[in-house]
PDB file of C-alpha atoms in Angstrom:
ATOM      1  CA  ARG A   1      -3.052 -13.236  -5.209  1.00 73.00           C
ATOM      2  CA  LYS A   2      -3.849  -8.912  -5.094  1.00 81.00           C
ATOM      3  CA  GLU A   3      -2.461  -6.545  -6.448  1.00 87.00           C
ATOM      4  CA  VAL A   4      -1.557  -4.612  -3.551  1.00 92.00           C
ATOM      5  CA  GLU A   5      -1.111  -6.050   0.300  1.00 93.00           C
ATOM      6  CA  GLN A   6      -0.790  -4.801   3.909  1.00 94.00           C
ATOM      7  CA  ASP A   7      -1.611  -6.061   6.722  1.00 91.00           C
ATOM      8  CA  PRO A   8      -4.961  -5.610   7.822  1.00 89.00           C
ATOM      9  CA  GLY A   9      -3.767  -5.002  11.155  1.00 89.00           C
ATOM     10  CA  PRO A  10      -5.616  -3.647  13.132  1.00 93.00           C
ATOM     11  CA  PHE A  11      -2.020  -1.623  15.165  1.00 94.00           C
ATOM     12  CA  ASN A  12      -2.670  -0.571  19.137  1.00 95.00           C
ATOM     13  CA  VAL A  13      -0.068   2.066  19.358  1.00 95.00           C
ATOM     14  CA  PRO A  14      -0.168   4.057  22.753  1.00 95.00           C
ATOM     15  CA  GLU A  15       0.506   7.868  21.909  1.00 96.00           C
ATOM     16  CA  GLY A  16       4.037   8.991  21.601  1.00 96.00           C
ATOM     17  CA  ALA A  17       5.541   5.504  19.907  1.00 96.00           C
ATOM     18  CA  THR A  18       6.800   4.830  16.495  1.00 96.00           C
ATOM     19  CA  VAL A  19       4.945   2.435  14.328  1.00 96.00           C
ATOM     20  CA  ALA A  20       4.902   0.584  11.179  1.00 95.00           C
ATOM     21  CA  PHE A  21       3.546   0.074   8.234  1.00 91.00           C
ATOM     22  CA  ASN A  22       4.423  -2.055   4.891  1.00 93.00           C
ATOM     23  CA  CYS A  23       3.023  -3.004   2.060  1.00 95.00           C
ATOM     24  CA  THR A  24       3.749  -5.504  -1.138  1.00 95.00           C
ATOM     25  CA  TYR A  25       2.704  -4.712  -4.831  1.00 94.00           C
ATOM     26  CA  SER A  26       2.843  -7.718  -7.742  1.00 91.00           C
ATOM     27  CA  ASN A  27       2.900  -5.306 -11.407  1.00 84.00           C
ATOM     28  CA  SER A  28       6.994  -4.791 -11.712  1.00 82.00           C
ATOM     29  CA  ALA A  29       5.825  -2.087 -13.842  1.00 80.00           C
ATOM     30  CA  SER A  30       4.150   0.492 -11.605  1.00 81.00           C
ATOM     31  CA  GLN A  31       5.069   3.393 -11.467  1.00 80.00           C
ATOM     32  CA  SER A  32       4.410   5.499  -8.694  1.00 86.00           C
ATOM     33  CA  PHE A  33       3.200   4.893  -5.291  1.00 91.00           C
ATOM     34  CA  PHE A  34       1.042   7.050  -2.187  1.00 92.00           C
ATOM     35  CA  TRP A  35      -0.333   6.378   0.830  1.00 94.00           C
ATOM     36  CA  TYR A  36      -3.559   7.746   1.871  1.00 93.00           C
ATOM     37  CA  ARG A  37      -5.317   8.278   5.078  1.00 95.00           C
ATOM     38  CA  GLN A  38      -8.655   7.239   5.428  1.00 93.00           C
ATOM     39  CA  ASP A  39     -11.262   8.069   9.163  1.00 93.00           C
ATOM     40  CA  CYS A  40     -14.347   6.046   9.319  1.00 87.00           C
ATOM     41  CA  ARG A  41     -16.846   6.974   6.572  1.00 83.00           C
ATOM     42  CA  LYS A  42     -14.666   9.424   4.875  1.00 89.00           C
ATOM     43  CA  GLU A  43     -13.178   9.869   1.517  1.00 89.00           C
ATOM     44  CA  PRO A  44      -9.444   8.723   1.293  1.00 91.00           C
ATOM     45  CA  LYS A  45      -7.038  11.496   1.266  1.00 90.00           C
ATOM     46  CA  LEU A  46      -3.582  12.017   0.215  1.00 88.00           C
ATOM     47  CA  LEU A  47      -0.661  11.729   3.076  1.00 92.00           C
ATOM     48  CA  MET A  48       1.768  11.566   1.078  1.00 91.00           C
ATOM     49  CA  SER A  49       3.645  10.112  -2.577  1.00 88.00           C
ATOM     50  CA  VAL A  50       6.516   7.935  -1.604  1.00 90.00           C
ATOM     51  CA  TYR A  51       9.127   8.611  -3.946  1.00 82.00           C
ATOM     52  CA  SER A  52      12.983   6.215  -4.739  1.00 84.00           C
ATOM     53  CA  SER A  53      15.148   7.714  -2.988  1.00 84.00           C
ATOM     54  CA  GLY A  54      12.594   7.752  -0.165  1.00 85.00           C
ATOM     55  CA  ASN A  55      10.843  11.277   1.807  1.00 90.00           C
ATOM     56  CA  GLU A  56       9.998  12.352   5.066  1.00 92.00           C
ATOM     57  CA  ASP A  57       7.078  14.584   5.701  1.00 92.00           C
ATOM     58  CA  GLY A  58       7.608  15.936   9.522  1.00 95.00           C
ATOM     59  CA  ARG A  59       6.592  12.877  11.321  1.00 97.00           C
ATOM     60  CA  PHE A  60       5.595  10.615   8.541  1.00 97.00           C
ATOM     61  CA  THR A  61       9.186   8.568   6.268  1.00 96.00           C
ATOM     62  CA  ALA A  62       8.148   7.028   3.770  1.00 95.00           C
ATOM     63  CA  GLN A  63      10.608   5.098   1.666  1.00 95.00           C
ATOM     64  CA  LEU A  64      10.574   2.561  -1.852  1.00 94.00           C
ATOM     65  CA  ASN A  65      12.404  -0.823  -2.083  1.00 92.00           C
ATOM     66  CA  ARG A  66      11.995  -1.304  -6.409  1.00 91.00           C
ATOM     67  CA  ALA A  67      13.441  -4.734  -5.181  1.00 91.00           C
ATOM     68  CA  SER A  68      11.808  -6.589  -3.623  1.00 92.00           C
ATOM     69  CA  GLN A  69       8.906  -4.195  -4.327  1.00 93.00           C
ATOM     70  CA  TYR A  70       7.702  -3.373  -1.450  1.00 92.00           C
ATOM     71  CA  ILE A  71       6.964   0.659   0.751  1.00 95.00           C
ATOM     72  CA  SER A  72       6.579   1.953   3.889  1.00 96.00           C
ATOM     73  CA  LEU A  73       5.863   4.329   6.120  1.00 96.00           C
ATOM     74  CA  LEU A  74       7.009   5.459   9.634  1.00 96.00           C
ATOM     75  CA  ILE A  75       5.457   7.316  12.127  1.00 97.00           C
ATOM     76  CA  ARG A  76       6.953   8.461  14.946  1.00 97.00           C
ATOM     77  CA  ASP A  77       5.706  10.377  18.093  1.00 97.00           C
ATOM     78  CA  SER A  78       2.096   9.570  16.819  1.00 97.00           C
ATOM     79  CA  LYS A  79      -0.688  11.558  18.200  1.00 97.00           C
ATOM     80  CA  LEU A  80      -3.654  10.990  18.990  1.00 97.00           C
ATOM     81  CA  SER A  81      -5.590  12.000  15.510  1.00 96.00           C
ATOM     82  CA  ASP A  82      -2.569   9.607  13.945  1.00 97.00           C
ATOM     83  CA  SER A  83      -5.580   6.852  14.355  1.00 97.00           C
ATOM     84  CA  ALA A  84      -6.959   5.471  10.522  1.00 96.00           C
ATOM     85  CA  THR A  85      -7.576   3.388   8.838  1.00 95.00           C
ATOM     86  CA  TYR A  86      -3.907   3.787   6.305  1.00 96.00           C
ATOM     87  CA  LEU A  87      -4.358   3.248   2.643  1.00 94.00           C
ATOM     88  CA  CYS A  88      -0.964   1.840   0.704  1.00 94.00           C
ATOM     89  CA  VAL A  89      -2.159   3.221  -3.642  1.00 91.00           C
ATOM     90  CA  VAL A  90      -0.361   1.560  -6.346  1.00 90.00           C
ATOM     91  CA  ASN A  91      -0.056   3.582 -10.117  1.00 83.00           C
ATOM     92  CA  ARG A  92      -0.033   2.129 -12.983  1.00 77.00           C
ATOM     93  CA  GLN A  93      -0.899   2.467 -16.037  1.00 73.00           C
ATOM     94  CA  ARG A  94      -3.869   1.776 -18.613  1.00 68.00           C
ATOM     95  CA  ASP A  95      -3.400   2.773 -21.896  1.00 68.00           C
ATOM     96  CA  SER A  96      -4.497   6.060 -21.936  1.00 65.00           C
ATOM     97  CA  ASN A  97      -5.022   6.047 -18.226  1.00 66.00           C
ATOM     98  CA  TYR A  98      -3.437   5.715 -15.376  1.00 70.00           C
ATOM     99  CA  GLN A  99      -5.658   3.885 -12.511  1.00 77.00           C
ATOM    100  CA  LEU A 100      -4.885   4.104  -9.070  1.00 82.00           C
ATOM    101  CA  ILE A 101      -5.186  -0.023  -6.947  1.00 86.00           C
ATOM    102  CA  TRP A 102      -5.832  -0.262  -3.458  1.00 89.00           C
ATOM    103  CA  GLY A 103      -4.647  -1.782  -0.651  1.00 91.00           C
ATOM    104  CA  ALA A 104      -7.433  -2.964   1.835  1.00 89.00           C
ATOM    105  CA  GLY A 105      -5.501  -0.523   3.973  1.00 92.00           C
ATOM    106  CA  THR A 106      -3.921  -1.282   8.316  1.00 94.00           C
ATOM    107  CA  LYS A 107      -5.614   0.013  11.089  1.00 94.00           C
ATOM    108  CA  LEU A 108      -4.091   1.786  13.055  1.00 96.00           C
ATOM    109  CA  ILE A 109      -5.885   2.587  16.984  1.00 96.00           C
ATOM    110  CA  ILE A 110      -3.630   5.004  18.819  1.00 96.00           C
ATOM    111  CA  LYS A 111      -3.456   5.604  22.377  1.00 95.00           C
ATOM    112  CA  PRO A 112      -3.073   7.654  25.181  1.00 94.00           C
TER     113      PRO A 112
ATOM    114  CA  GLY B   1      -7.417  24.187  -5.553  1.00 64.00           C
ATOM    115  CA  ALA B   2      -8.280  20.643  -6.805  1.00 75.00           C
ATOM    116  CA  VAL B   3     -11.833  20.484  -4.929  1.00 89.00           C
ATOM    117  CA  VAL B   4     -14.817  18.032  -5.716  1.00 93.00           C
ATOM    118  CA  SER B   5     -18.069  17.321  -4.113  1.00 94.00           C
ATOM    119  CA  GLN B   6     -20.479  14.405  -4.899  1.00 96.00           C
ATOM    120  CA  HIS B   7     -23.889  15.110  -3.965  1.00 95.00           C
ATOM    121  CA  PRO B   8     -26.364  13.437  -2.681  1.00 95.00           C
ATOM    122  CA  SER B   9     -23.648  12.500   0.531  1.00 93.00           C
ATOM    123  CA  TRP B  10     -26.319  10.413   1.293  1.00 92.00           C
ATOM    124  CA  VAL B  11     -28.980   8.520   0.053  1.00 94.00           C
ATOM    125  CA  ILE B  12     -32.149   5.795   1.717  1.00 94.00           C
ATOM    126  CA  CYS B  13     -33.885   4.117  -1.491  1.00 94.00           C
ATOM    127  CA  LYS B  14     -36.932   1.132  -1.639  1.00 95.00           C
ATOM    128  CA  SER B  15     -35.202  -1.829  -3.811  1.00 95.00           C
ATOM    129  CA  GLY B  16     -36.100  -1.345  -7.226  1.00 95.00           C
ATOM    130  CA  THR B  17     -35.688   2.528  -7.515  1.00 95.00           C
ATOM    131  CA  SER B  18     -33.119   4.255  -9.896  1.00 96.00           C
ATOM    132  CA  VAL B  19     -30.079   6.917  -7.411  1.00 96.00           C
ATOM    133  CA  LYS B  20     -28.199   9.606  -9.628  1.00 96.00           C
ATOM    134  CA  ILE B  21     -24.319  10.724  -7.707  1.00 97.00           C
ATOM    135  CA  GLU B  22     -22.867  13.810  -9.150  1.00 96.00           C
ATOM    136  CA  CYS B  23     -19.206  14.278  -9.060  1.00 95.00           C
ATOM    137  CA  ARG B  24     -17.783  18.431 -10.344  1.00 94.00           C
ATOM    138  CA  SER B  25     -14.307  19.517 -10.009  1.00 92.00           C
ATOM    139  CA  LEU B  26     -15.206  22.828  -8.691  1.00 91.00           C
ATOM    140  CA  ASP B  27     -12.894  24.664  -9.445  1.00 87.00           C
ATOM    141  CA  PHE B  28     -10.236  22.480 -12.076  1.00 86.00           C
ATOM    142  CA  GLN B  29     -11.357  20.797 -15.290  1.00 87.00           C
ATOM    143  CA  ALA B  30     -11.616  17.179 -15.297  1.00 86.00           C
ATOM    144  CA  THR B  31     -10.415  15.262 -17.647  1.00 82.00           C
ATOM    145  CA  THR B  32     -10.267  11.924 -16.333  1.00 88.00           C
ATOM    146  CA  MET B  33     -12.964  10.706 -13.225  1.00 91.00           C
ATOM    147  CA  PHE B  34     -13.208   7.211 -11.610  1.00 92.00           C
ATOM    148  CA  TRP B  35     -16.111   5.334  -9.582  1.00 95.00           C
ATOM    149  CA  TYR B  36     -14.916   3.569  -6.738  1.00 95.00           C
ATOM    150  CA  ARG B  37     -17.320   1.489  -4.657  1.00 95.00           C
ATOM    151  CA  GLN B  38     -15.820   0.420  -0.638  1.00 92.00           C
ATOM    152  CA  PHE B  39     -17.430  -2.343   1.220  1.00 90.00           C
ATOM    153  CA  PRO B  40     -17.085  -2.241   5.121  1.00 84.00           C
ATOM    154  CA  LYS B  41     -13.528  -2.929   5.758  1.00 79.00           C
ATOM    155  CA  GLN B  42     -12.499  -3.595   2.758  1.00 83.00           C
ATOM    156  CA  SER B  43     -10.271  -1.795  -0.149  1.00 83.00           C
ATOM    157  CA  LEU B  44     -12.377   0.621  -2.947  1.00 87.00           C
ATOM    158  CA  MET B  45     -13.156  -0.935  -6.355  1.00 90.00           C
ATOM    159  CA  LEU B  46     -12.287   0.589  -8.731  1.00 90.00           C
ATOM    160  CA  MET B  47     -15.351   0.928 -10.733  1.00 94.00           C
ATOM    161  CA  ALA B  48     -15.047   2.587 -13.826  1.00 93.00           C
ATOM    162  CA  THR B  49     -12.840   5.121 -15.939  1.00 90.00           C
ATOM    163  CA  SER B  50     -14.576   7.152 -17.244  1.00 88.00           C
ATOM    164  CA  ASN B  51     -13.102  10.622 -19.764  1.00 83.00           C
ATOM    165  CA  GLU B  52     -14.794  13.643 -21.011  1.00 78.00           C
ATOM    166  CA  GLY B  53     -16.862  12.935 -24.146  1.00 76.00           C
ATOM    167  CA  SER B  54     -16.127   9.671 -24.368  1.00 79.00           C
ATOM    168  CA  LYS B  55     -17.717   6.073 -23.213  1.00 83.00           C
ATOM    169  CA  ALA B  56     -16.424   4.795 -19.714  1.00 89.00           C
ATOM    170  CA  THR B  57     -14.456   1.735 -19.269  1.00 89.00           C
ATOM    171  CA  TYR B  58     -15.769  -0.033 -16.999  1.00 93.00           C
ATOM    172  CA  GLU B  59     -13.152  -2.269 -15.040  1.00 90.00           C
ATOM    173  CA  GLN B  60     -14.054  -6.614 -14.454  1.00 89.00           C
ATOM    174  CA  GLY B  61     -17.697  -7.737 -12.869  1.00 92.00           C
ATOM    175  CA  VAL B  62     -18.620  -4.149 -12.844  1.00 94.00           C
ATOM    176  CA  GLU B  63     -22.130  -4.116 -15.297  1.00 93.00           C
ATOM    177  CA  LYS B  64     -21.964  -1.166 -17.107  1.00 92.00           C
ATOM    178  CA  ASP B  65     -26.119  -1.370 -17.720  1.00 94.00           C
ATOM    179  CA  LYS B  66     -26.927  -1.849 -13.762  1.00 96.00           C
ATOM    180  CA  PHE B  67     -24.438   1.307 -13.583  1.00 96.00           C
ATOM    181  CA  LEU B  68     -24.573   4.076 -15.712  1.00 95.00           C
ATOM    182  CA  ILE B  69     -21.589   6.701 -16.210  1.00 94.00           C
ATOM    183  CA  ASN B  70     -21.754   9.439 -18.087  1.00 90.00           C
ATOM    184  CA  HIS B  71     -19.020  11.970 -18.628  1.00 86.00           C
ATOM    185  CA  ALA B  72     -20.404  14.890 -20.390  1.00 80.00           C
ATOM    186  CA  SER B  73     -18.847  17.950 -19.369  1.00 87.00           C
ATOM    187  CA  LEU B  74     -15.064  18.873 -17.847  1.00 87.00           C
ATOM    188  CA  THR B  75     -16.531  19.114 -15.100  1.00 91.00           C
ATOM    189  CA  LEU B  76     -19.536  16.428 -13.992  1.00 92.00           C
ATOM    190  CA  SER B  77     -19.684  13.115 -14.978  1.00 93.00           C
ATOM    191  CA  THR B  78     -22.731  11.156 -12.798  1.00 94.00           C
ATOM    192  CA  LEU B  79     -22.949   7.632 -12.304  1.00 96.00           C
ATOM    193  CA  THR B  80     -26.383   6.512 -11.534  1.00 96.00           C
ATOM    194  CA  VAL B  81     -27.497   2.956 -10.491  1.00 96.00           C
ATOM    195  CA  THR B  82     -30.376   1.486 -12.119  1.00 96.00           C
ATOM    196  CA  SER B  83     -32.688  -1.006 -10.455  1.00 95.00           C
ATOM    197  CA  ALA B  84     -30.704  -0.627  -7.221  1.00 95.00           C
ATOM    198  CA  HIS B  85     -30.962  -3.465  -4.383  1.00 95.00           C
ATOM    199  CA  PRO B  86     -30.069  -4.387  -1.213  1.00 95.00           C
ATOM    200  CA  GLU B  87     -26.400  -6.150  -2.421  1.00 95.00           C
ATOM    201  CA  ASP B  88     -25.723  -2.721  -4.282  1.00 96.00           C
ATOM    202  CA  SER B  89     -25.676  -0.679  -0.766  1.00 96.00           C
ATOM    203  CA  SER B  90     -22.666   0.692  -0.339  1.00 95.00           C
ATOM    204  CA  PHE B  91     -19.815   3.891   0.052  1.00 95.00           C
ATOM    205  CA  TYR B  92     -19.482   5.143  -3.946  1.00 97.00           C
ATOM    206  CA  ILE B  93     -16.722   7.357  -3.888  1.00 96.00           C
ATOM    207  CA  CYS B  94     -15.638   9.903  -7.365  1.00 95.00           C
ATOM    208  CA  SER B  95     -12.165  11.031  -7.971  1.00 93.00           C
ATOM    209  CA  ALA B  96     -11.250  13.536 -10.919  1.00 91.00           C
ATOM    210  CA  SER B  97      -7.791  14.277 -12.641  1.00 85.00           C
ATOM    211  CA  ARG B  98      -7.035  16.801 -14.442  1.00 76.00           C
ATOM    212  CA  ARG B  99      -3.230  16.281 -17.169  1.00 60.00           C
ATOM    213  CA  ARG B 100      -0.650  17.995 -16.699  1.00 54.00           C
ATOM    214  CA  THR B 101       1.013  20.409 -18.698  1.00 50.00           C
ATOM    215  CA  GLY B 102       1.985  18.820 -21.853  1.00 46.00           C
ATOM    216  CA  GLY B 103      -1.030  17.167 -21.882  1.00 44.00           C
ATOM    217  CA  ARG B 104       0.797  13.656 -20.411  1.00 42.00           C
ATOM    218  CA  ALA B 105      -1.168  11.910 -18.239  1.00 41.00           C
ATOM    219  CA  PHE B 106       1.737  10.325 -16.069  1.00 42.00           C
ATOM    220  CA  GLY B 107       0.686  10.479 -13.004  1.00 50.00           C
ATOM    221  CA  ASP B 108      -1.843  12.618 -12.871  1.00 60.00           C
ATOM    222  CA  THR B 109      -3.346  13.270  -8.626  1.00 75.00           C
ATOM    223  CA  GLN B 110      -6.688  12.535  -8.280  1.00 83.00           C
ATOM    224  CA  TYR B 111      -8.497  14.892  -6.292  1.00 88.00           C
ATOM    225  CA  PHE B 112     -11.665  12.887  -4.175  1.00 91.00           C
ATOM    226  CA  GLY B 113     -15.204  13.584  -3.408  1.00 94.00           C
ATOM    227  CA  PRO B 114     -16.858  13.603   0.222  1.00 93.00           C
ATOM    228  CA  GLY B 115     -17.851  10.064  -1.325  1.00 94.00           C
ATOM    229  CA  THR B 116     -22.014   8.522  -0.623  1.00 96.00           C
ATOM    230  CA  ARG B 117     -23.367   6.553   1.013  1.00 95.00           C
ATOM    231  CA  LEU B 118     -26.370   4.348  -0.342  1.00 95.00           C
ATOM    232  CA  THR B 119     -28.271   1.867   1.590  1.00 95.00           C
ATOM    233  CA  VAL B 120     -30.791   0.423  -0.508  1.00 95.00           C
ATOM    234  CA  LEU B 121     -34.261  -1.000   1.786  1.00 94.00           C
TER     235      LEU B 121
END
């Protein structure tokens, strides 16, 4: 079983719709959680951190459920520019460093 | 702030040659740098973690003699793919992190370089 699992998609969604992704993680000792977005042939870019109390940034809402070990990302009023692959990332400690463990990503395609 | 550059952006080389990729933190001191590899339609896979002035820690399955990592200063890390073969063709991405005030490593943010696309013929 992968340490971080995501539905690869693709999710084909009309512009203006609301879309949600989930991600599950297996290591209960994980301490920090993030959503990144990656455009084709580009490096990943941090979209938002995920806090225990849930957090919102404009049209994006992230939630964390530690008991069930999953995190979610909700995108409201989707735009064409939201088309990308969304990567769920979990931070865990190894020795004195912290490592990012990456999901394989969920591909989102917003259609006009 | 927190800009990471990576060179070259892309490289095409013949099988058997060695390729060096540079990763630089331009406006901060990176105590730790990470090297990732990403094959098409797959997730980023951590190859190694390097702390300035010490040997890199390689992930399981990554050959340290094939992927040489040097982190000689707080702003530069290099990855050399030795005797590259077509199966080494991939997107190589570095990231750099800096310690927060107080020196704790907890939750360091990683800043990513733009990646290097390697094609080995």
